[in-house]
Tab-separated table of C-alpha atoms in Angstrom:
chain	number	residue	atom	x	y	z
G	1	MET	CA	41.757	10.136	-0.034
G	2	LYS	CA	40.775	11.914	-3.242
G	3	ILE	CA	38.201	10.077	-5.356
G	4	VAL	CA	36.384	10.632	-8.650
G	5	LEU	CA	32.863	9.216	-8.991
G	6	ILE	CA	31.821	7.839	-12.392
G	7	THR	CA	28.125	7.171	-12.977
G	8	GLN	CA	25.251	7.989	-15.322
G	9	GLU	CA	22.127	10.116	-15.127
G	10	GLU	CA	18.751	8.676	-14.164
G	11	PRO	CA	16.014	10.076	-11.913
G	12	PHE	CA	14.800	7.024	-9.969
G	13	TYR	CA	17.597	5.573	-7.837
G	14	LEU	CA	21.066	7.028	-8.412
G	15	PRO	CA	20.343	10.515	-6.979
G	16	ARG	CA	19.051	8.868	-3.794
G	17	PHE	CA	22.039	6.514	-3.687
G	18	PHE	CA	24.550	9.350	-3.877
G	19	GLN	CA	22.583	11.503	-1.451
G	20	LYS	CA	22.882	8.753	1.169
G	21	PHE	CA	26.517	8.186	0.192
G	22	LYS	CA	27.240	11.872	0.833
G	23	GLN	CA	25.712	11.568	4.301
G	24	THR	CA	27.730	8.425	5.062
G	25	ILE	CA	31.304	8.975	3.846
G	26	ASP	CA	34.094	9.818	6.237
G	27	ALA	CA	35.520	13.340	6.232
G	28	GLN	CA	38.829	11.883	5.023
G	29	ILE	CA	37.193	10.979	1.680
G	30	GLU	CA	37.262	13.937	-0.718
G	31	VAL	CA	35.203	13.852	-3.922
G	32	VAL	CA	37.306	15.850	-6.406
G	33	GLY	CA	35.132	15.126	-9.434
G	34	VAL	CA	31.917	13.526	-10.678
G	35	VAL	CA	31.533	12.176	-14.202
G	36	ILE	CA	27.903	11.790	-15.296
G	37	LEU	CA	27.721	9.808	-18.515
G	38	PRO	CA	24.679	9.689	-20.819
G	39	PRO	CA	22.219	6.868	-20.032
G	40	PHE	CA	21.679	3.928	-22.408
G	41	ASN	CA	25.295	4.322	-23.581
G	42	GLY	CA	24.360	7.586	-25.279
G	43	GLN	CA	21.777	6.077	-27.613
G	44	SER	CA	20.293	8.835	-29.749
G	45	HIS	CA	17.295	6.847	-30.982
G	46	TRP	CA	14.900	7.609	-28.137
G	47	LEU	CA	11.920	6.197	-30.011
G	48	GLY	CA	13.686	2.847	-30.063
G	49	VAL	CA	14.438	3.101	-26.344
G	50	ILE	CA	10.795	3.911	-25.591
G	51	ARG	CA	9.569	1.052	-27.786
G	52	ASP	CA	11.920	-1.442	-26.127
G	53	HIS	CA	10.843	-0.346	-22.651
G	54	PHE	CA	7.169	-0.656	-23.624
G	55	PHE	CA	7.555	-4.285	-24.652
G	56	PHE	CA	9.865	-5.020	-21.719
G	57	TYR	CA	7.642	-3.616	-18.962
G	58	GLY	CA	4.190	-4.235	-20.420
G	59	LEU	CA	1.566	-1.491	-20.662
G	60	PRO	CA	0.609	-0.882	-16.972
G	61	THR	CA	4.186	-0.617	-15.673
G	62	PHE	CA	5.319	1.290	-18.754
G	63	ILE	CA	2.660	3.954	-18.090
G	64	ARG	CA	3.620	4.199	-14.421
G	65	GLN	CA	7.348	4.340	-15.169
G	66	GLY	CA	6.798	6.894	-17.924
G	67	TRP	CA	4.661	9.109	-15.688
G	68	ASP	CA	7.218	9.015	-12.880
G	69	PHE	CA	10.063	9.697	-15.329
G	70	VAL	CA	8.342	12.839	-16.639
G	71	ARG	CA	7.308	13.928	-13.139
G	72	PHE	CA	10.815	13.531	-11.762
G	73	LYS	CA	12.309	15.436	-14.694
G	74	VAL	CA	9.905	18.330	-14.071
G	75	LEU	CA	10.660	18.327	-10.335
G	76	ASP	CA	14.381	18.319	-11.108
G	77	PHE	CA	14.016	21.234	-13.529
G	78	PHE	CA	12.378	23.427	-10.886
G	79	SER	CA	14.508	22.313	-7.928
G	80	LYS	CA	17.441	24.317	-6.636
G	81	PRO	CA	20.725	22.555	-5.865
G	82	THR	CA	21.110	24.631	-2.704
G	83	ASP	CA	17.891	23.405	-1.052
G	84	GLN	CA	18.513	21.575	2.216
G	85	GLY	CA	16.909	18.255	3.154
G	86	GLN	CA	15.232	17.792	-0.209
G	87	ARG	CA	15.029	14.725	-2.401
G	88	PHE	CA	17.083	15.103	-5.549
G	89	TYR	CA	15.965	13.831	-8.952
G	90	SER	CA	19.268	14.035	-10.811
G	91	VAL	CA	22.855	13.222	-9.969
G	92	LYS	CA	23.822	16.603	-11.412
G	93	LYS	CA	21.717	18.632	-8.943
G	94	LEU	CA	22.846	16.456	-6.038
G	95	SER	CA	26.490	16.967	-7.029
G	96	GLN	CA	25.995	20.719	-7.251
G	97	ALA	CA	24.379	20.777	-3.806
G	98	ALA	CA	27.235	18.684	-2.402
G	99	GLU	CA	29.761	20.992	-4.109
G	100	TRP	CA	31.288	18.054	-5.943
G	101	PRO	CA	32.993	19.323	-9.131
G	102	LEU	CA	31.323	18.097	-12.322
G	103	LEU	CA	33.687	16.733	-15.002
G	104	SER	CA	32.300	16.893	-18.510
G	105	THR	CA	32.856	14.060	-21.001
G	106	ASN	CA	30.858	11.564	-23.037
G	107	ASN	CA	33.809	9.167	-23.193
G	108	ILE	CA	35.883	8.428	-20.120
G	109	ASN	CA	38.658	6.931	-22.264
G	110	HIS	CA	39.042	9.984	-24.535
G	111	PRO	CA	42.573	11.490	-24.519
G	112	ASN	CA	41.273	14.919	-23.484
G	113	PHE	CA	39.521	13.486	-20.447
G	114	ILE	CA	42.560	11.365	-19.613
G	115	SER	CA	44.704	14.524	-19.571
G	116	HIS	CA	42.213	16.382	-17.385
G	117	LEU	CA	41.996	13.493	-14.928
G	118	LYS	CA	45.785	13.309	-14.631
G	119	ALA	CA	45.815	16.943	-13.563
G	120	LEU	CA	43.345	16.189	-10.759
G	121	GLN	CA	45.565	13.401	-9.400
G	122	PRO	CA	42.782	11.293	-7.867
G	123	GLU	CA	43.823	8.350	-5.723
G	124	LEU	CA	40.837	6.215	-6.719
G	125	LEU	CA	38.067	6.019	-9.330
G	126	VAL	CA	34.679	4.866	-8.010
G	127	SER	CA	32.178	3.434	-10.488
G	128	VAL	CA	28.465	3.156	-9.685
G	129	ALA	CA	26.345	2.184	-12.711
G	130	CYS	CA	29.060	3.367	-15.092
G	131	PRO	CA	27.898	2.425	-18.633
G	132	GLN	CA	31.386	2.393	-20.194
G	133	LEU	CA	34.368	0.077	-19.816
G	134	MET	CA	37.479	1.606	-18.287
G	135	LYS	CA	40.560	0.996	-20.408
G	136	ALA	CA	44.124	0.480	-19.213
G	137	GLU	CA	45.282	4.084	-19.687
G	138	LEU	CA	42.438	5.392	-17.546
G	139	LEU	CA	42.922	2.750	-14.840
G	140	ALA	CA	46.631	3.577	-14.604
G	141	ILE	CA	46.016	7.171	-13.484
G	142	PRO	CA	44.906	6.737	-9.836
G	143	ALA	CA	47.425	5.252	-7.440
G	144	ARG	CA	44.763	2.858	-6.111
G	145	GLY	CA	43.154	2.115	-9.475
G	146	ALA	CA	39.361	1.850	-9.615
G	147	ILE	CA	36.551	0.054	-7.807
G	148	ASN	CA	33.003	-0.716	-8.914
G	149	LEU	CA	29.789	-1.239	-6.965
G	150	HIS	CA	27.855	-4.135	-8.519
G	151	ALA	CA	24.268	-4.992	-7.554
G	152	GLY	CA	24.761	-8.747	-7.804
G	153	PRO	CA	26.576	-11.662	-6.181
G	154	LEU	CA	30.009	-12.152	-7.685
G	155	PRO	CA	31.495	-14.165	-9.281
G	156	ARG	CA	28.018	-15.158	-10.487
G	157	TYR	CA	25.711	-12.607	-12.109
G	158	ARG	CA	28.339	-10.487	-13.778
G	159	GLY	CA	27.053	-8.037	-16.351
G	160	MET	CA	23.878	-6.008	-16.682
G	161	ALA	CA	20.765	-5.772	-14.438
G	162	PRO	CA	21.798	-8.441	-11.895
G	163	LEU	CA	18.826	-7.712	-9.610
G	164	PHE	CA	16.429	-8.464	-12.470
G	165	TRP	CA	18.221	-11.699	-13.372
G	166	CYS	CA	18.429	-12.866	-9.752
G	167	MET	CA	14.656	-12.487	-9.439
G	168	LEU	CA	13.992	-14.212	-12.763
G	169	GLN	CA	16.295	-17.110	-11.836
G	170	GLY	CA	14.427	-17.622	-8.558
G	171	GLU	CA	17.287	-16.676	-6.247
G	172	LYS	CA	16.581	-16.126	-2.552
G	173	ALA	CA	19.122	-13.313	-2.381
G	174	SER	CA	21.189	-11.003	-4.525
G	175	ALA	CA	24.108	-9.016	-3.139
G	176	VAL	CA	25.894	-5.699	-3.081
G	177	SER	CA	29.433	-6.379	-4.290
G	178	ILE	CA	32.413	-4.030	-4.469
G	179	HIS	CA	35.343	-5.153	-6.588
G	180	GLN	CA	38.478	-3.802	-8.164
G	181	VAL	CA	38.166	-2.891	-11.827
G	182	ASN	CA	40.284	-4.440	-14.558
G	183	ASP	CA	39.816	-4.617	-18.325
G	184	ARG	CA	37.088	-7.293	-18.119
G	185	ILE	CA	33.487	-6.861	-16.986
G	186	ASP	CA	32.968	-7.341	-13.219
G	187	ASP	CA	36.148	-9.411	-13.107
G	188	GLY	CA	38.492	-7.820	-10.556
G	189	PRO	CA	39.093	-9.125	-7.006
G	190	ILE	CA	36.175	-8.719	-4.588
G	191	LEU	CA	36.756	-6.201	-1.794
G	192	ALA	CA	33.390	-6.425	-0.018
G	193	GLN	CA	30.100	-8.240	-0.444
G	194	GLN	CA	26.840	-8.085	1.475
G	195	ALA	CA	23.712	-10.187	0.923
G	196	LEU	CA	20.570	-8.491	-0.393
G	197	PRO	CA	17.620	-10.741	0.549
G	198	ILE	CA	14.858	-11.331	-1.999
G	199	GLU	CA	11.698	-11.868	0.031
G	200	GLN	CA	8.315	-13.206	-1.013
G	201	GLY	CA	6.398	-10.479	-2.835
G	202	ASP	CA	9.404	-8.215	-3.403
G	203	SER	CA	9.232	-6.181	-6.597
G	204	LEU	CA	12.270	-5.151	-8.607
G	205	ASP	CA	11.712	-1.605	-7.345
G	206	ALA	CA	11.762	-2.895	-3.746
G	207	LEU	CA	15.132	-4.545	-4.392
G	208	TYR	CA	16.580	-1.310	-5.745
G	209	LEU	CA	15.368	0.481	-2.609
G	210	LYS	CA	17.118	-2.168	-0.488
G	211	LEU	CA	20.248	-1.516	-2.531
G	212	ILE	CA	19.956	2.203	-1.757
G	213	ARG	CA	19.706	1.398	1.967
G	214	GLN	CA	22.725	-0.947	2.020
G	215	GLY	CA	24.966	0.069	-0.866
G	216	PRO	CA	26.105	3.571	0.169
G	217	HIS	CA	27.117	2.384	3.639
G	218	LEU	CA	29.060	-0.612	2.293
G	219	LEU	CA	30.803	1.638	-0.229
G	220	ALA	CA	31.690	4.210	2.434
G	221	VAL	CA	33.096	1.529	4.759
G	222	THR	CA	35.116	-0.003	1.909
G	223	LEU	CA	36.573	3.389	0.972
G	224	ASP	CA	37.621	4.001	4.557
G	225	GLU	CA	39.226	0.552	4.773
G	226	LEU	CA	41.051	1.128	1.482
G	227	ARG	CA	42.321	4.455	2.790
G	228	GLN	CA	43.750	2.643	5.804
G	229	ASP	CA	45.050	-0.302	3.721
G	230	ARG	CA	42.875	-2.719	5.683
G	231	VAL	CA	41.158	-4.506	2.763
G	232	THR	CA	41.987	-8.108	1.867
G	233	PRO	CA	40.843	-8.816	-1.725
G	234	GLN	CA	39.018	-12.089	-2.334
G	235	ALA	CA	39.113	-14.180	-5.510
G	236	ASN	CA	36.532	-13.428	-8.218
G	237	SER	CA	36.809	-16.725	-10.072
G	238	GLN	CA	36.195	-16.710	-13.815
G	239	ALA	CA	35.537	-20.453	-13.684
G	240	GLU	CA	32.648	-19.915	-11.247
G	241	GLY	CA	31.385	-16.801	-12.994
G	242	SER	CA	28.331	-16.260	-15.159
G	243	TYR	CA	27.519	-13.266	-17.352
G	244	PHE	CA	24.125	-11.714	-18.134
G	245	SER	CA	23.423	-9.092	-20.790
G	246	PHE	CA	20.815	-6.340	-20.587
G	247	PRO	CA	17.365	-8.019	-20.481
G	248	ASP	CA	15.406	-7.937	-23.737
G	249	ARG	CA	11.670	-8.031	-24.452
G	250	ALA	CA	11.520	-11.819	-24.142
G	251	ALA	CA	13.121	-11.671	-20.697
G	252	GLY	CA	10.592	-9.030	-19.662
G	253	ARG	CA	7.733	-11.275	-20.794
G	254	ARG	CA	9.149	-14.238	-18.835
G	255	PHE	CA	9.478	-12.005	-15.781
G	256	ARG	CA	5.825	-10.935	-15.972
G	257	LYS	CA	4.618	-14.470	-16.837
G	258	LYS	CA	6.191	-15.785	-13.613
G	259	GLY	CA	4.088	-13.277	-11.667
G	260	LEU	CA	7.084	-11.151	-10.747
G	261	LYS	CA	6.585	-7.412	-10.419
G	262	PHE	CA	8.619	-4.436	-11.521
G	263	ARG	CA	6.875	-2.043	-9.133
């Protein structure tokens, strides 16, 4: 089954996610393209992004996150995509090492990209942290449509940063959910879901690492079951759903005030 991966660039978790995914997928799954979209929806005002993150994280975590961000970017710059057994710090270098073709676009719904994707004839689009909505014309291209990996329990916790919101709301578990994509956010039928326990003392970083351990395997199994037409979609009820936007400074302050930890 030919798939196209759609994601964004970040140095902390996504390269590790896709590295494990590469090690897990069945040989019958062929990655014919990877779309790496700009982070933060392509925001050009980096000073604003930095300011927002400062007030969101608080000074100690902001310094640690900033240091790791710079360090990972430097390590990525000097790494070679042909190195074996290494940790990757960008989805781009991992894709090059895996020999997954990179597809260039800043807008997955642009007519030029639509035309290029039609020529590839993928059977399925696979979204992991895709920052853009897929419109009807794009979704109509693959015979099997598109699926999305969501780091939250559906139908609740639709939207942005579900792991953060699950912790802030005092949940005992989040989930890794895989659902079909339609023209509404996190709304399509659920294909697979696996609990992601939130244990006493877990940081947000620890939850993302749990996601990296569980998510690639669940995605690989779901792809194999889709290939064999063995998936039974489950309802993703709008009536039972709840939506969360990207957390703002006030949410970050509430998170820290409750004694919860980012790292």
